[in-house]
């Protein structure tokens, strides 16, 4: 397995008159881990959905593994997307399927594995995220938030993707469980040798899982740099965001 | 100026209605195109077929039974006013009404309330919890996986349910005719058989297949495109049932015209 590089050039997306992405440029080298920071409504999730092909962008290029998603054939696009894993903010586990089928969904859907083998594979991947094999027989509704996140992580890595996207992986978790999930993400990404792109507004999580960080504000990338320097970057916007300060260049739109 | 505003006021909803019809038609065409393009999700189809055909059986059966009973009673009291040959008239009305009209329509309305609503609610919840997006990221076409099996299952299951509804509806009429109205069983059955033609049954089953398709399509369409959390899912569920019911009545007329108008 080798990670896929990602480049985004001039990505634009508007919903009616509301411009959400206003020319996003981003580079993620293969086998690296980038964290994209940004406040609520800054366009993080829309950017991710555009990259994953869930929302068509209005303009711009998305290049994964050297291939421009807009210029490849349908078959090539499917093959490319096949090498992608995704962890959704709320897990997005399928309620109607038991955990083991959730974990091996992609492998089963593509008939790359028999149902019997899928159970074994699910147990193996669940072990990688610290869950017992017996969890495979439970239903998503029977799991706690932290367990659901781990199962979602297991599902994201089960098909051994080359690039994995994480949408706010620690949202809704207590700090300890958040740290556990971050640790699992780092372990899994390293084990797979994959590229990782995470979006978050959790500073502790960003420092733990990111090598590089980028900040998106009002639909543009306003800063990129090492994740370790967050809070002390010299960029007033990033430092205000990292420290969670009310005063600074970022003004929240509050109506009184 | 007033005229322009008036025309704009009429034109806007008409155009938006036409656009919606077009979008539904494209959605249906895409869903149907997956019937001939592998991979096929047979497990999904069987799950929904069982849910529709087997678990809807009690509600459809009870509805049909009571409808047949009421029909026999009402038609008897009606014909008695005209001193008509009540025995053969009641048998004819019950069997033709059930097989041609009431069996398909009542079963479709029951299934729409039970299954169309459930489809919309399930897909709507999947939409607002990112499960449909998750399917796409897992290299699975959401329409192929979620919509096509449901529409196919509803289209095949409803004629089977209607067959049961027809039999139970006629049986309900027979019970009332024999136990309450004092008709002779053999004469009643003979009168029923004499009036029934193969086309009566076939038209009812064709109607049922069309209604099943409509129920599956509207349930999936409304759920698949729902937005806005719990409220959006609720609206999608209501819309699925209401739109399916309206389309069932409209198509019922069209199909009746096609089959029986001379």
XYZ file of C-alpha atoms in Angstrom:
518
model
C 0.000 0.000 0.000
C 1.190 3.496 -0.786
C -0.605 6.711 -0.043
C -2.170 8.811 -2.749
C -1.380 12.499 -3.043
C -4.180 15.059 -3.176
C -4.174 18.458 -4.829
C -7.035 20.900 -4.875
C -6.847 23.923 -7.152
C -9.221 26.869 -7.209
C -12.149 24.919 -5.799
C -15.334 26.965 -5.787
C -18.813 26.141 -4.593
C -21.809 28.364 -3.950
C -25.328 27.541 -2.837
C -27.474 30.241 -4.424
C -25.852 33.539 -3.490
C -23.966 32.039 -0.542
C -20.357 31.389 -1.574
C -19.030 28.538 0.573
C -15.750 27.741 -1.196
C -14.043 30.677 -2.838
C -10.997 29.213 -4.571
C -9.552 26.606 -2.220
C -5.966 25.520 -2.966
C -4.534 22.606 -1.028
C -1.700 20.110 -1.427
C -1.366 16.875 0.506
C 1.726 14.808 -0.386
C 1.436 10.991 -0.384
C 1.775 9.308 3.040
C 1.358 12.570 4.913
C -1.323 13.653 7.333
C -3.015 17.017 6.905
C -5.513 18.558 9.278
C -7.844 21.237 7.944
C -9.060 23.604 10.639
C -11.922 26.011 10.451
C -14.913 27.298 12.321
C -18.480 26.187 11.848
C -19.726 27.185 8.401
C -16.221 27.859 7.077
C -16.656 25.331 4.256
C -14.672 22.374 5.637
C -17.365 19.758 5.161
C -18.408 21.113 1.743
C -14.781 20.916 0.623
C -14.596 17.310 1.760
C -17.862 16.438 0.011
C -16.587 18.031 -3.209
C -13.366 16.011 -3.009
C -15.350 12.810 -2.452
C -17.644 13.578 -5.374
C -20.726 13.879 -3.162
C -21.292 17.492 -4.229
C -20.322 18.745 -7.701
C -18.032 21.791 -7.427
C -18.802 24.906 -9.482
C -15.169 25.268 -10.566
C -11.685 24.050 -9.771
C -9.620 20.899 -9.989
C -9.422 17.932 -7.637
C -6.413 15.772 -8.364
C -6.025 12.466 -6.539
C -3.022 10.265 -7.269
C -2.137 12.516 -10.202
C -5.568 12.109 -11.856
C -7.954 15.002 -12.277
C -11.361 13.723 -11.090
C -13.176 15.887 -13.654
C -11.205 14.464 -16.590
C -11.114 10.745 -15.842
C -13.587 8.245 -17.268
C -16.377 6.899 -15.117
C -14.535 3.601 -14.663
C -11.286 5.348 -13.685
C -13.156 7.595 -11.312
C -14.767 4.581 -9.657
C -11.371 2.876 -9.397
C -9.937 5.999 -7.826
C -12.770 6.405 -5.352
C -12.315 2.738 -4.550
C -8.950 3.604 -3.000
C -10.543 6.137 -0.662
C -11.758 5.607 2.899
C -13.975 7.984 4.828
C -14.904 8.396 8.476
C -18.072 10.465 8.848
C -18.656 12.860 11.711
C -21.546 10.865 13.167
C -20.209 7.516 12.022
C -22.972 7.019 9.426
C -23.164 3.311 10.225
C -25.945 1.437 8.460
C -28.688 0.817 11.034
C -30.095 -2.133 9.139
C -26.870 -4.133 9.153
C -24.958 -5.739 12.031
C -21.544 -4.339 12.895
C -19.573 -7.002 11.011
C -21.480 -6.292 7.797
C -20.934 -2.571 8.291
C -17.206 -3.112 8.678
C -16.876 -5.293 5.579
C -19.563 -3.522 3.551
C -17.273 -2.435 0.728
C -15.615 -5.835 0.436
C -18.994 -7.593 0.383
C -20.596 -5.122 -2.028
C -17.752 -5.648 -4.476
C -17.851 -9.408 -3.888
C -14.156 -9.352 -2.993
C -14.876 -11.621 -0.053
C -17.411 -14.285 0.974
C -19.793 -13.635 3.860
C -17.985 -16.240 5.958
C -14.600 -14.650 5.275
C -16.099 -11.210 5.925
C -16.904 -12.192 9.512
C -13.275 -13.145 10.108
C -12.017 -10.009 8.396
C -14.413 -7.879 10.469
C -13.113 -9.473 13.694
C -9.568 -8.743 12.578
C -10.266 -5.084 11.802
C -12.357 -4.620 14.942
C -9.365 -5.869 16.937
C -7.242 -3.175 15.275
C -9.570 -0.516 16.690
C -9.664 -2.143 20.102
C -13.018 -3.909 19.897
C -13.791 -7.547 20.654
C -14.919 -9.851 17.865
C -18.272 -10.256 19.666
C -19.055 -6.605 18.894
C -19.419 -7.707 15.278
C -22.732 -9.369 16.086
C -24.240 -6.235 17.661
C -26.298 -3.625 15.838
C -25.109 -0.016 15.530
C -27.946 1.190 17.783
C -26.582 -1.001 20.588
C -23.197 0.766 20.607
C -22.046 3.808 22.576
C -20.860 6.914 20.692
C -17.204 5.984 21.141
C -17.783 2.419 19.968
C -19.725 3.658 16.940
C -16.781 5.883 16.059
C -14.394 2.940 16.355
C -16.624 0.771 14.177
C -16.822 3.591 11.630
C -13.031 3.780 11.700
C -12.857 0.012 11.213
C -15.183 0.351 8.207
C -13.019 3.141 6.773
C -9.846 1.034 6.932
C -11.256 -2.460 6.221
C -10.682 -2.259 2.468
C -7.147 -0.904 3.037
C -7.576 2.459 1.297
C -4.679 4.581 0.123
C -6.159 7.872 1.275
C -8.514 8.327 4.218
C -10.665 11.330 5.061
C -11.772 12.013 8.610
C -14.659 14.404 9.197
C -14.407 15.760 12.734
C -13.429 12.401 14.215
C -13.645 13.455 17.863
C -16.834 15.512 17.800
C -19.296 14.406 20.453
C -16.746 12.317 22.371
C -15.337 12.941 25.821
C -11.652 14.072 25.879
C -10.319 10.647 26.833
C -12.292 8.827 24.138
C -11.268 11.569 21.718
C -7.615 10.869 22.492
C -8.212 7.128 22.072
C -9.804 7.656 18.646
C -6.965 9.975 17.611
C -4.431 7.340 18.668
C -6.265 4.691 16.659
C -6.390 6.980 13.627
C -2.630 7.580 13.791
C -1.952 3.846 14.258
C -4.246 2.781 11.421
C -2.941 5.387 8.990
C 0.653 4.430 9.767
C -0.070 0.708 9.495
C -1.742 1.191 6.102
C 0.853 3.663 4.882
C -2.049 5.814 3.746
C -2.458 9.544 3.268
C -4.796 11.154 5.777
C -6.876 14.294 5.504
C -8.830 15.302 8.585
C -11.111 18.223 9.180
C -11.676 19.326 12.724
C -12.020 22.252 15.064
C -10.634 20.290 18.000
C -7.128 21.690 18.560
C -5.902 18.820 20.719
C -7.037 16.346 18.084
C -5.424 18.405 15.300
C -2.057 18.354 17.045
C -2.296 14.613 17.701
C -3.257 13.417 14.224
C -1.794 16.026 11.892
C 1.721 16.491 10.600
C 0.646 19.509 8.585
C -2.289 21.819 9.190
C -4.250 24.242 7.061
C -6.835 26.774 8.090
C -9.922 27.525 6.026
C -11.784 30.765 6.600
C -14.603 32.225 4.513
C -14.068 29.596 1.828
C -10.307 30.106 1.383
C -7.199 28.489 2.801
C -5.612 31.298 4.807
C -2.674 29.406 6.326
C -0.730 26.163 6.066
C 2.086 24.986 8.300
C 3.220 22.335 10.754
C 0.458 21.123 13.072
C 2.866 21.258 16.019
C 3.023 25.053 15.787
C -0.735 25.558 16.146
C -1.434 28.311 18.651
C 1.945 29.847 17.993
C 2.052 30.268 14.235
C 2.392 34.035 14.015
C -0.798 34.132 11.936
C -3.321 36.122 13.941
C -6.323 34.218 12.585
C -4.903 30.777 13.254
C -3.623 31.719 16.687
C -6.982 33.241 17.673
C -8.755 30.099 16.490
C -6.274 27.752 18.176
C -6.535 29.587 21.484
C -10.289 30.006 21.239
C -10.147 33.768 21.818
C -13.165 35.997 21.243
C -11.128 39.004 20.195
C -9.160 38.912 16.975
C -9.468 39.076 13.201
C -12.153 36.350 13.102
C -15.473 37.899 14.031
C -18.421 35.632 14.696
C -21.636 36.840 13.128
C -23.956 37.226 16.085
C -27.340 38.851 15.846
C -28.627 40.674 18.863
C -48.771 44.654 -14.936
C -51.454 42.851 -12.978
C -51.884 40.397 -15.842
C -48.149 39.720 -15.993
C -48.070 39.073 -12.239
C -51.057 36.794 -12.566
C -49.456 34.835 -15.405
C -46.188 34.629 -13.498
C -48.079 33.400 -10.450
C -49.637 30.628 -12.501
C -46.565 29.859 -14.595
C -44.091 29.499 -11.745
C -45.824 26.575 -10.006
C -46.619 24.945 -13.366
C -42.972 25.088 -14.428
C -41.799 23.898 -11.046
C -44.342 21.040 -11.213
C -43.082 20.043 -14.683
C -39.486 20.136 -13.422
C -40.436 17.918 -10.468
C -42.156 15.412 -12.783
C -39.031 15.370 -14.943
C -36.781 14.772 -11.953
C -38.972 11.905 -10.717
C -38.987 10.392 -14.220
C -35.180 10.551 -14.440
C -34.902 9.060 -10.932
C -37.210 6.206 -11.974
C -35.313 5.634 -15.231
C -31.981 5.467 -13.395
C -33.436 3.056 -10.830
C -34.867 0.824 -13.568
C -31.629 0.887 -15.542
C -29.926 -0.841 -12.606
C -32.192 -3.864 -13.128
C -30.045 -4.882 -16.082
C -26.663 -3.674 -14.829
C -24.731 -5.851 -12.376
C -23.951 -6.136 -9.531
C -27.408 -7.115 -8.275
C -28.348 -6.819 -4.631
C -30.533 -9.914 -4.337
C -30.344 -9.937 -0.539
C -31.752 -6.417 -0.400
C -34.527 -7.356 -2.814
C -35.517 -10.419 -0.771
C -35.514 -8.433 2.457
C -37.898 -5.832 1.045
C -40.011 -8.396 -0.795
C -40.557 -10.267 2.471
C -41.352 -7.039 4.278
C -43.929 -5.996 1.689
C -45.478 -9.293 0.605
C -45.493 -11.248 3.856
C -45.747 -8.651 6.606
C -48.414 -6.619 4.778
C -50.587 -9.702 4.434
C -52.623 -9.290 7.670
C -53.603 -5.684 7.053
C -54.422 -6.283 3.385
C -56.350 -9.457 4.202
C -58.482 -7.801 6.876
C -59.183 -4.789 4.680
C -60.238 -6.991 1.764
C -62.389 -9.272 3.922
C -64.359 -6.413 5.465
C -64.635 -4.583 2.152
C -66.179 -7.705 0.561
C -68.572 -8.073 3.489
C -69.680 -4.438 3.356
C -70.027 -4.601 -0.405
C -72.346 -7.598 -0.222
C -74.497 -5.964 2.436
C -74.668 -2.579 0.718
C -75.386 -3.978 -2.746
C -78.114 -6.257 -1.352
C -79.917 -3.386 0.359
C -79.495 -1.293 -2.793
C -80.812 -3.919 -5.200
C -83.690 -4.778 -2.883
C -85.120 -1.303 -3.600
C -85.448 -2.175 -7.291
C -86.718 -5.712 -6.745
C -83.772 -6.975 -8.788
C -82.523 -10.591 -8.745
C -80.485 -9.886 -5.654
C -78.623 -13.203 -5.501
C -76.874 -12.972 -8.888
C -76.608 -9.170 -8.744
C -74.871 -9.201 -5.363
C -72.479 -11.950 -6.479
C -71.634 -10.026 -9.678
C -71.110 -6.719 -7.903
C -68.926 -8.247 -5.215
C -66.679 -10.249 -7.521
C -66.287 -7.584 -10.225
C -65.815 -4.714 -7.793
C -63.262 -6.610 -5.756
C -61.250 -8.013 -8.633
C -61.310 -4.989 -10.913
C -61.227 -2.082 -8.474
C -61.401 -2.488 -4.747
C -58.832 -5.277 -4.410
C -56.039 -3.368 -6.173
C -56.958 0.063 -4.819
C -57.559 -0.941 -1.187
C -54.437 -3.114 -1.087
C -52.376 -0.339 -2.688
C -53.606 2.246 -0.176
C -52.860 -0.069 2.728
C -49.389 -0.891 1.393
C -48.752 2.769 0.656
C -49.546 3.673 4.263
C -47.455 0.865 5.628
C -44.571 0.429 3.196
C -44.360 3.713 1.268
C -44.171 5.605 4.551
C -41.572 3.202 5.940
C -39.425 3.504 2.807
C -39.518 7.296 2.956
C -38.738 7.327 6.671
C -35.865 4.848 6.353
C -34.230 6.522 3.359
C -34.901 9.975 4.829
C -33.154 8.998 8.043
C -30.285 7.539 6.037
C -30.034 10.804 4.114
C -29.942 13.089 7.147
C -27.476 10.843 8.998
C -25.045 10.705 6.033
C -25.632 6.990 5.481
C -26.452 7.586 1.800
C -23.231 9.579 1.367
C -21.421 6.781 3.183
C -22.687 4.307 0.588
C -21.134 6.401 -2.171
C -17.790 6.478 -0.379
C -17.976 2.692 -0.038
C -18.035 2.362 -3.835
C -21.740 1.478 -3.854
C -24.307 3.282 -5.965
C -27.021 4.354 -3.490
C -29.789 4.141 -6.096
C -28.759 0.641 -7.122
C -28.472 -0.522 -3.510
C -31.389 1.297 -1.889
C -33.924 2.257 -4.531
C -33.952 -0.424 -7.238
C -34.554 -3.389 -4.881
C -37.374 -1.540 -3.093
C -39.179 -0.538 -6.288
C -38.793 -4.025 -7.755
C -39.994 -5.674 -4.552
C -43.083 -3.435 -4.347
C -43.892 -3.983 -8.041
C -43.793 -7.768 -7.700
C -45.295 -8.051 -4.211
C -48.419 -5.972 -4.730
C -50.006 -8.217 -7.416
C -49.524 -11.182 -5.076
C -51.172 -9.278 -2.243
C -53.996 -8.254 -4.545
C -54.559 -11.872 -5.529
C -55.030 -12.683 -1.847
C -57.186 -9.567 -1.384
C -59.406 -10.610 -4.316
C -59.968 -14.070 -2.881
C -60.646 -12.798 0.637
C -62.882 -9.981 -0.592
C -65.029 -12.422 -2.533
C -64.981 -14.761 0.465
C -66.172 -11.896 2.689
C -69.069 -11.226 0.334
C -69.848 -14.941 0.199
C -69.940 -15.218 3.997
C -72.414 -12.352 4.335
C -74.509 -13.652 1.440
C -74.792 -17.109 2.962
C -74.852 -16.420 6.694
C -76.797 -13.172 6.800
C -78.745 -12.843 3.557
C -79.659 -16.503 3.275
C -78.421 -17.078 -0.278
C -77.668 -20.572 -1.587
C -73.893 -21.201 -1.643
C -73.821 -23.067 -4.982
C -75.991 -20.481 -6.746
C -73.933 -17.613 -5.369
C -70.676 -19.218 -6.472
C -72.074 -20.061 -9.901
C -73.198 -16.460 -10.347
C -69.728 -15.254 -9.371
C -67.950 -17.601 -11.793
C -70.326 -16.819 -14.642
C -69.684 -13.115 -14.546
C -65.917 -13.255 -14.000
C -63.609 -13.025 -17.040
C -59.856 -13.553 -17.218
C -59.416 -9.902 -18.210
C -61.030 -8.802 -14.938
C -58.328 -10.570 -12.961
C -55.529 -9.565 -15.328
C -56.505 -5.900 -15.280
C -56.548 -5.954 -11.479
C -53.106 -7.515 -11.336
C -51.676 -5.074 -13.876
C -53.115 -2.227 -11.826
C -51.530 -3.732 -8.726
C -48.098 -3.909 -10.384
C -48.386 -0.266 -11.496
C -49.537 0.808 -8.030
C -46.678 -1.156 -6.439
C -44.207 0.620 -8.707
C -45.709 3.992 -7.776
C -45.607 3.227 -4.040
C -41.964 2.135 -4.246
C -41.008 5.072 -6.439
C -42.663 7.754 -4.313
C -41.437 6.236 -1.043
C -37.882 6.159 -2.350
C -38.024 9.523 -4.100
C -39.374 11.404 -1.093
C -37.019 9.686 1.358
C -33.956 9.942 -0.862
C -34.405 13.694 -1.291
C -35.482 14.574 2.230
C -33.619 17.324 4.055
C -33.630 19.141 7.329
C -33.418 16.534 10.074
C -36.377 14.956 11.828
C -38.871 17.471 10.459
C -37.682 16.819 6.915
C -38.029 13.076 7.380
C -41.578 13.571 8.693
C -42.475 15.717 5.694
C -40.964 13.166 3.319
C -43.018 10.398 4.915
C -46.248 12.356 4.612
C -45.461 13.380 1.035
C -44.690 9.787 0.047
C -48.091 8.553 1.230
C -50.099 11.491 -0.107
C -48.406 11.558 -3.523
C -48.683 7.781 -3.889
C -52.390 7.875 -2.966
C -53.123 10.634 -5.487
C -51.193 8.806 -8.196
C -52.966 5.534 -7.372
C -56.387 7.121 -7.881
C -55.300 8.941 -11.034
C -53.661 5.894 -12.581
C -56.617 3.742 -11.558
C -58.821 5.856 -13.785
C -56.321 5.809 -16.653
C -55.903 2.030 -16.485
C -59.651 1.431 -16.181
C -60.134 3.570 -19.275
C -57.426 1.604 -21.068
C -58.828 -1.798 -20.148
C -62.577 -1.341 -20.213
C -63.570 1.805 -22.097
C -65.278 0.988 -25.380
